[in-house]
Coordinates of C-alpha atoms in Angstrom, one line a residue:
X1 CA 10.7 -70.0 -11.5
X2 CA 7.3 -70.1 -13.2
X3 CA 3.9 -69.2 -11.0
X4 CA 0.3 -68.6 -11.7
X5 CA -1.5 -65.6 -11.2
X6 CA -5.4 -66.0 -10.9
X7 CA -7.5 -63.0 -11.1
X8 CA -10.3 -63.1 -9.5
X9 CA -14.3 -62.9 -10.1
X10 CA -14.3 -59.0 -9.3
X11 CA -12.1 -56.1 -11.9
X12 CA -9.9 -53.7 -10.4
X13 CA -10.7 -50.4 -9.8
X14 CA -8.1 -49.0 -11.9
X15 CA -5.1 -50.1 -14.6
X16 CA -2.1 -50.8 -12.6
X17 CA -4.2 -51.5 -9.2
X18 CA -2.5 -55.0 -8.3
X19 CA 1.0 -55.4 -7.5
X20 CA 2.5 -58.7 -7.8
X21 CA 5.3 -59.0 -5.0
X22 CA 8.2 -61.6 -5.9
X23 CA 10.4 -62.1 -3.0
X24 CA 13.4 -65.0 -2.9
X25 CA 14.5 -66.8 0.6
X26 CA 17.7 -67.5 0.4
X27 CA 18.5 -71.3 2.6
X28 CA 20.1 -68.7 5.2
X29 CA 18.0 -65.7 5.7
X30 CA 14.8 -64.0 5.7
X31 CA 12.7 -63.0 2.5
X32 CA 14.1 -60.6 0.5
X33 CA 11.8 -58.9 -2.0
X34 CA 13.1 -58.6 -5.6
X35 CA 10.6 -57.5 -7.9
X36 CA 7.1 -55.6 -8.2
X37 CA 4.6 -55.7 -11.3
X38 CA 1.6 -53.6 -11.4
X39 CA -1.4 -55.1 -13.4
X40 CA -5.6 -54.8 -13.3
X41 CA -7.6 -57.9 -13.0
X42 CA -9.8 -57.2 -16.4
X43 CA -13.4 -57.7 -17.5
X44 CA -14.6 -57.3 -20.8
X45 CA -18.3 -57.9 -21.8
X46 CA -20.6 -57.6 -24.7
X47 CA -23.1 -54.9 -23.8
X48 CA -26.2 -52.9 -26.2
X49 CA -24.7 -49.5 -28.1
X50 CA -25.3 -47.5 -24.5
X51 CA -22.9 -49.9 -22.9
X52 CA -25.5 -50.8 -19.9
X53 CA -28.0 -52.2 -21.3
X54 CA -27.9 -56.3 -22.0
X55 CA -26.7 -57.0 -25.8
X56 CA -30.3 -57.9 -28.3
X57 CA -30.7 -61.1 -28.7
X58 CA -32.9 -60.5 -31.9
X59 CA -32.9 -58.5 -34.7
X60 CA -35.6 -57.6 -37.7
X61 CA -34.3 -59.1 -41.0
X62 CA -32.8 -55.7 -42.7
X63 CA -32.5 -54.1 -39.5
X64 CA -28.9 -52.6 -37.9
X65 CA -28.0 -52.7 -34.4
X66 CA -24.7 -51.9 -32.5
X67 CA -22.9 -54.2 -29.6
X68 CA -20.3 -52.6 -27.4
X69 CA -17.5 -53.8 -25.8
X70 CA -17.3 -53.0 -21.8
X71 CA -13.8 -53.3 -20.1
X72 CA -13.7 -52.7 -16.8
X73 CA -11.4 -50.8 -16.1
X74 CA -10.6 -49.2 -19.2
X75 CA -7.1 -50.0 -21.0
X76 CA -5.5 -49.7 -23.9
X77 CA -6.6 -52.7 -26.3
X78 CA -7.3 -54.0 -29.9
X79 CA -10.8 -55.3 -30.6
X80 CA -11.7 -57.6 -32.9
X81 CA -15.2 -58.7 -33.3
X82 CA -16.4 -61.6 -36.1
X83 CA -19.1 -64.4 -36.6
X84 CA -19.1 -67.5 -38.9
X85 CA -23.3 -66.3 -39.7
X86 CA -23.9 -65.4 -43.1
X87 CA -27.2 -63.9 -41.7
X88 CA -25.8 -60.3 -41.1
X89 CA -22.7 -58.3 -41.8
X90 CA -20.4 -57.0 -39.2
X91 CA -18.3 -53.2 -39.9
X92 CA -16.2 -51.4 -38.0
X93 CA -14.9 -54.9 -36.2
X94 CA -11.6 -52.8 -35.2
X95 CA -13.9 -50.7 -32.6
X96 CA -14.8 -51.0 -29.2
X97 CA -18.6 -50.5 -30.9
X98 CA -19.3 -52.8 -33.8
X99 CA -22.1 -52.4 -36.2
X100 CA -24.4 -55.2 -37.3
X101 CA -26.4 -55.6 -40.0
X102 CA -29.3 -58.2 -41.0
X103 CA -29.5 -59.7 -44.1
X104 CA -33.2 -61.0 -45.4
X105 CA -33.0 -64.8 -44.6
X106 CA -34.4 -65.6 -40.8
X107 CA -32.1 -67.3 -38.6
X108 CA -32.4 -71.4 -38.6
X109 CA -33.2 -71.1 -34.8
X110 CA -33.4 -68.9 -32.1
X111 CA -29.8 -68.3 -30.8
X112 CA -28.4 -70.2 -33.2
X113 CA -25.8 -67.7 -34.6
X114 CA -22.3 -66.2 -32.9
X115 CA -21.1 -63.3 -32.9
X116 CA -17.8 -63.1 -31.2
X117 CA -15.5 -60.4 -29.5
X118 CA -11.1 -61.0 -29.2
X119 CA -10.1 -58.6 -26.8
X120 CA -6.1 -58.3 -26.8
X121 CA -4.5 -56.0 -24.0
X122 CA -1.7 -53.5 -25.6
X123 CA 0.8 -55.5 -23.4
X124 CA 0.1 -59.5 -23.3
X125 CA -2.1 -62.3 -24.8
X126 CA -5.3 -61.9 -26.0
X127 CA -8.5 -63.0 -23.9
X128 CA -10.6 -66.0 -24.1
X129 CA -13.2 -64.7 -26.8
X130 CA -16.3 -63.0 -25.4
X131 CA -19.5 -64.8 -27.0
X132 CA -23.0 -63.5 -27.4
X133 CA -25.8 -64.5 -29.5
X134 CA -28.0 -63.0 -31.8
X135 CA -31.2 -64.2 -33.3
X136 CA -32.6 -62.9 -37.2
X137 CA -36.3 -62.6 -37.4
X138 CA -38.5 -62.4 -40.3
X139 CA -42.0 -62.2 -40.2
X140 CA -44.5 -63.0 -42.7
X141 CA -47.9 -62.2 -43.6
X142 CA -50.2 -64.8 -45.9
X143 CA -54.4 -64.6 -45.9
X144 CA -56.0 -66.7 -42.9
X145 CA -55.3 -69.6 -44.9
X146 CA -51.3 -69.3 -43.6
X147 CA -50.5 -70.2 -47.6
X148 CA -51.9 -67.3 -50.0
X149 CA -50.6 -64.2 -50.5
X150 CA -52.5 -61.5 -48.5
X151 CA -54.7 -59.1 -50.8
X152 CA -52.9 -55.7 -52.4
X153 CA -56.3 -53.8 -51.6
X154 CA -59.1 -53.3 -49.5
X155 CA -63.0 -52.2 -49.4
X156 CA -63.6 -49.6 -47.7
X157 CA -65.4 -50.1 -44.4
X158 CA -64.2 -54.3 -45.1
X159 CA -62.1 -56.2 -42.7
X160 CA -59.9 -59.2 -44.1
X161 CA -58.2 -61.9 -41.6
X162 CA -54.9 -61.8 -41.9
X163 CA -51.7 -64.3 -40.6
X164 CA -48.8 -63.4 -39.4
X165 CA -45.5 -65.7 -38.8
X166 CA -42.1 -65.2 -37.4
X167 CA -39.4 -67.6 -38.8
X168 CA -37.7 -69.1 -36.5
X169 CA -40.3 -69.3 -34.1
X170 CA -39.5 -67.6 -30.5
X171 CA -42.2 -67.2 -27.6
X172 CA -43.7 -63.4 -27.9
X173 CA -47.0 -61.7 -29.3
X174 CA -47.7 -59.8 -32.2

């Protein structure tokens, strides 16, 4: 006999905190309970290095971050984190922590690249694979104009307009 088990919204407080009761009626008789299995309703999430805080969503191009995975509660996994972005590298994918690294080239839009986290239990099948996004920004600076290159020196006691542009473009101030 084949059932379902359906964890729900909310992770266990410990490994091992559900029991899974099997019980078989025979035609004459009352239940009779045949097997237990302990097991943890699980949730993993893709939090910032301090494991609290939200994951970035953007990164400086040439600048490192760290995403963390959160399993709640804790057991004994494999992690395995990748992207299909050639906009940064990825080391130490076998960790719970993995490091990120962006390369020079801007992202093509904002949110528009993957990085994704496989979280496989010690005992069963690995989970659906934890998503978050991650933007690479690059400014630049030109003259006013938006096209020259700004100047290598200054008068003293001058001012010169400067612009500045972020590639891709995302809502914010300088």
């Amino acid at each position: 006999q084949t059932v379902r088990v359906l964890g729900g919204p909310n992770p266990s407080a410990a490994p091992e905190a559900e029991t899974i009761t099997v019980a078989f009626t025979p035609e004459e008789g009352n239940p009779v309970r045949t097997a237990e299995h302990k097991m943890a309703v699980v949730k993993v999430e893709v939090k910032a290095a301090d494991g609290v805080s939200p994951p970035p969503r953007y990164l400086g191009a040439g600048q490192s971050t760290q995403f963390k995975a959160v399993v709640t509660p804790e057991i004994s996994a494999l992690y395995a984190w990748s992207t299909n972005s050639d906009k940064w590298t990825l080391a130490n994918t076998g960790n719970a922590v993995v490091d990120v690294t962006a390369g020079d080239v801007p992202s093509s839009d904002a949110d528009g690249e993957i990085i994704e986290l496989l979280f496989t239990p010690a005992i069963g099948p690995s989970f659906s694979p934890v998503e978050t996004r991650l933007t690479v920004l690059k400014t630049t600076i030109t003259a006013a104009d938006g096209v020259s290159p700004p100047p290598a020196a200054l008068g003293a006691n001058k001012s010169v307009q400067l612009k500045a542009a972020l590639h891709p473009a995302v809502s914010g101030t300088f």
